[in-house]
Amino acid sequence: MKGIYKKYVKNERGSQAIEFVAMFPLIILSILIIWQIGLIAFSLVVGESAARDGARAAAIHDPEWMEVAKRSASGIKVNVTGGPGTKDAHVFVEITAPIVKLPFIKEMEFTYTVDAVMPMEEKPNG
């Protein structure tokens, strides 16, 4: 009996499969977290670009400046505020970053605001 017990205790066959099964969920979770960080960074860059485009359109007296900012951030949920002023066009873009859906984690939302300022140009004659 002692020999059979010793044979199975010293046997290491299958240990790699067990280690893989134990580590696989952590590897997948790490990949999803890295993907989420990439999505947040991407939406931040797109939001900054949208704010800059909207401020530029407002600075040249384009009445569609808000639509310009929204079109510039296509595919990302944005809310555009601000607009042309007397000296500067100041546009704020509130961005809601896309979220990777993870099991066992409830609603998450990453919302942040970026802004851009452009000096107003002279109104065209006409």
Short mmCIF file of C-alpha atoms in Angstrom, two decimals, residues 9-110:
data_model
loop_
_atom_site.label_atom_id
_atom_site.label_comp_id
_atom_site.label_asym_id
_atom_site.label_seq_id
_atom_site.Cartn_x
_atom_site.Cartn_y
_atom_site.Cartn_z
CA VAL A 9 2.46 11.45 -4.55
CA LYS A 10 5.72 11.66 -6.48
CA ASN A 11 3.91 11.72 -9.84
CA GLU A 12 4.00 15.22 -11.41
CA ARG A 13 2.08 14.43 -14.58
CA GLY A 14 -0.70 16.92 -15.20
CA SER A 15 0.72 19.62 -12.94
CA GLN A 16 1.30 21.96 -15.90
CA ALA A 17 -2.34 21.63 -16.94
CA ILE A 18 -3.50 22.48 -13.43
CA GLU A 19 -1.20 25.51 -13.30
CA PHE A 20 -2.53 26.66 -16.69
CA VAL A 21 -6.14 26.33 -15.56
CA ALA A 22 -5.35 28.31 -12.42
CA MET A 23 -3.54 31.14 -14.25
CA PHE A 24 -5.72 31.44 -17.38
CA PRO A 25 -8.45 33.64 -15.81
CA LEU A 26 -5.80 36.03 -14.46
CA ILE A 27 -4.17 36.30 -17.88
CA ILE A 28 -7.53 37.03 -19.54
CA LEU A 29 -8.38 39.62 -16.85
CA SER A 30 -5.00 41.31 -17.36
CA ILE A 31 -5.58 41.49 -21.12
CA LEU A 32 -9.05 43.02 -20.59
CA ILE A 33 -7.68 45.62 -18.15
CA ILE A 34 -4.96 46.60 -20.63
CA TRP A 35 -7.61 46.83 -23.36
CA GLN A 36 -9.73 49.11 -21.15
CA ILE A 37 -6.78 51.41 -20.48
CA GLY A 38 -6.23 51.61 -24.25
CA LEU A 39 -9.90 52.51 -24.82
CA ILE A 40 -9.72 55.28 -22.23
CA ALA A 41 -6.53 56.69 -23.78
CA PHE A 42 -8.08 56.53 -27.26
CA SER A 43 -11.24 58.32 -26.16
CA LEU A 44 -9.16 61.01 -24.44
CA VAL A 45 -7.24 61.72 -27.65
CA VAL A 46 -10.44 61.75 -29.71
CA GLY A 47 -12.11 64.09 -27.19
CA GLU A 48 -9.19 66.52 -27.26
CA SER A 49 -9.34 66.56 -31.04
CA ALA A 50 -13.11 67.13 -31.00
CA ALA A 51 -12.74 70.04 -28.57
CA ARG A 52 -10.03 71.58 -30.73
CA ASP A 53 -12.08 71.15 -33.92
CA GLY A 54 -15.18 72.63 -32.27
CA ALA A 55 -13.24 75.59 -30.90
CA ARG A 56 -11.69 76.25 -34.29
CA ALA A 57 -15.09 76.16 -35.98
CA ALA A 58 -16.54 78.49 -33.32
CA ALA A 59 -13.56 80.85 -33.70
CA ILE A 60 -14.28 81.31 -37.42
CA HIS A 61 -17.98 82.01 -36.70
CA ASP A 62 -19.30 78.69 -38.04
CA PRO A 63 -22.89 78.31 -36.76
CA GLU A 64 -22.48 74.51 -36.86
CA TRP A 65 -19.50 74.47 -34.47
CA MET A 66 -21.25 72.08 -32.07
CA GLU A 67 -21.95 69.58 -34.85
CA VAL A 68 -18.33 69.88 -36.02
CA ALA A 69 -17.15 68.81 -32.55
CA LYS A 70 -19.66 65.94 -32.38
CA ARG A 71 -18.75 64.66 -35.85
CA SER A 72 -15.07 64.82 -34.95
CA ALA A 73 -15.72 62.41 -32.06
CA SER A 74 -17.86 59.96 -34.00
CA GLY A 75 -18.29 56.63 -32.27
CA ILE A 76 -17.77 58.05 -28.78
CA LYS A 77 -20.51 59.41 -26.54
CA VAL A 78 -19.89 63.16 -26.12
CA ASN A 79 -21.65 66.23 -24.78
CA VAL A 80 -20.46 69.58 -26.22
CA THR A 81 -20.85 72.91 -24.38
CA GLY A 82 -19.27 76.34 -24.44
CA GLY A 83 -18.93 78.18 -27.69
CA PRO A 84 -17.84 81.46 -29.23
CA GLY A 85 -17.23 84.45 -26.99
CA THR A 86 -16.12 88.01 -27.58
CA LYS A 87 -12.36 87.32 -27.51
CA ASP A 88 -12.05 83.53 -27.36
CA ALA A 89 -14.00 80.46 -28.39
CA HIS A 90 -13.98 78.07 -25.44
CA VAL A 91 -15.41 74.60 -26.12
CA PHE A 92 -15.88 71.86 -23.51
CA VAL A 93 -16.35 68.23 -24.56
CA GLU A 94 -17.56 65.74 -21.95
CA ILE A 95 -16.60 62.21 -22.98
CA THR A 96 -17.92 58.89 -21.76
CA ALA A 97 -15.28 56.30 -22.54
CA PRO A 98 -16.30 52.91 -23.96
CA ILE A 99 -16.25 50.17 -21.33
CA VAL A 100 -15.14 46.54 -21.59
CA LYS A 101 -17.90 44.47 -20.01
CA LEU A 102 -16.43 42.23 -17.32
CA PRO A 103 -18.31 39.48 -15.52
CA PHE A 104 -19.08 40.05 -11.82
CA ILE A 105 -18.38 43.78 -12.17
CA LYS A 106 -21.37 46.09 -12.12
CA GLU A 107 -21.81 49.34 -14.03
CA MET A 108 -18.59 51.27 -14.57
CA GLU A 109 -18.36 54.61 -16.27
CA PHE A 110 -15.36 56.77 -17.09
#
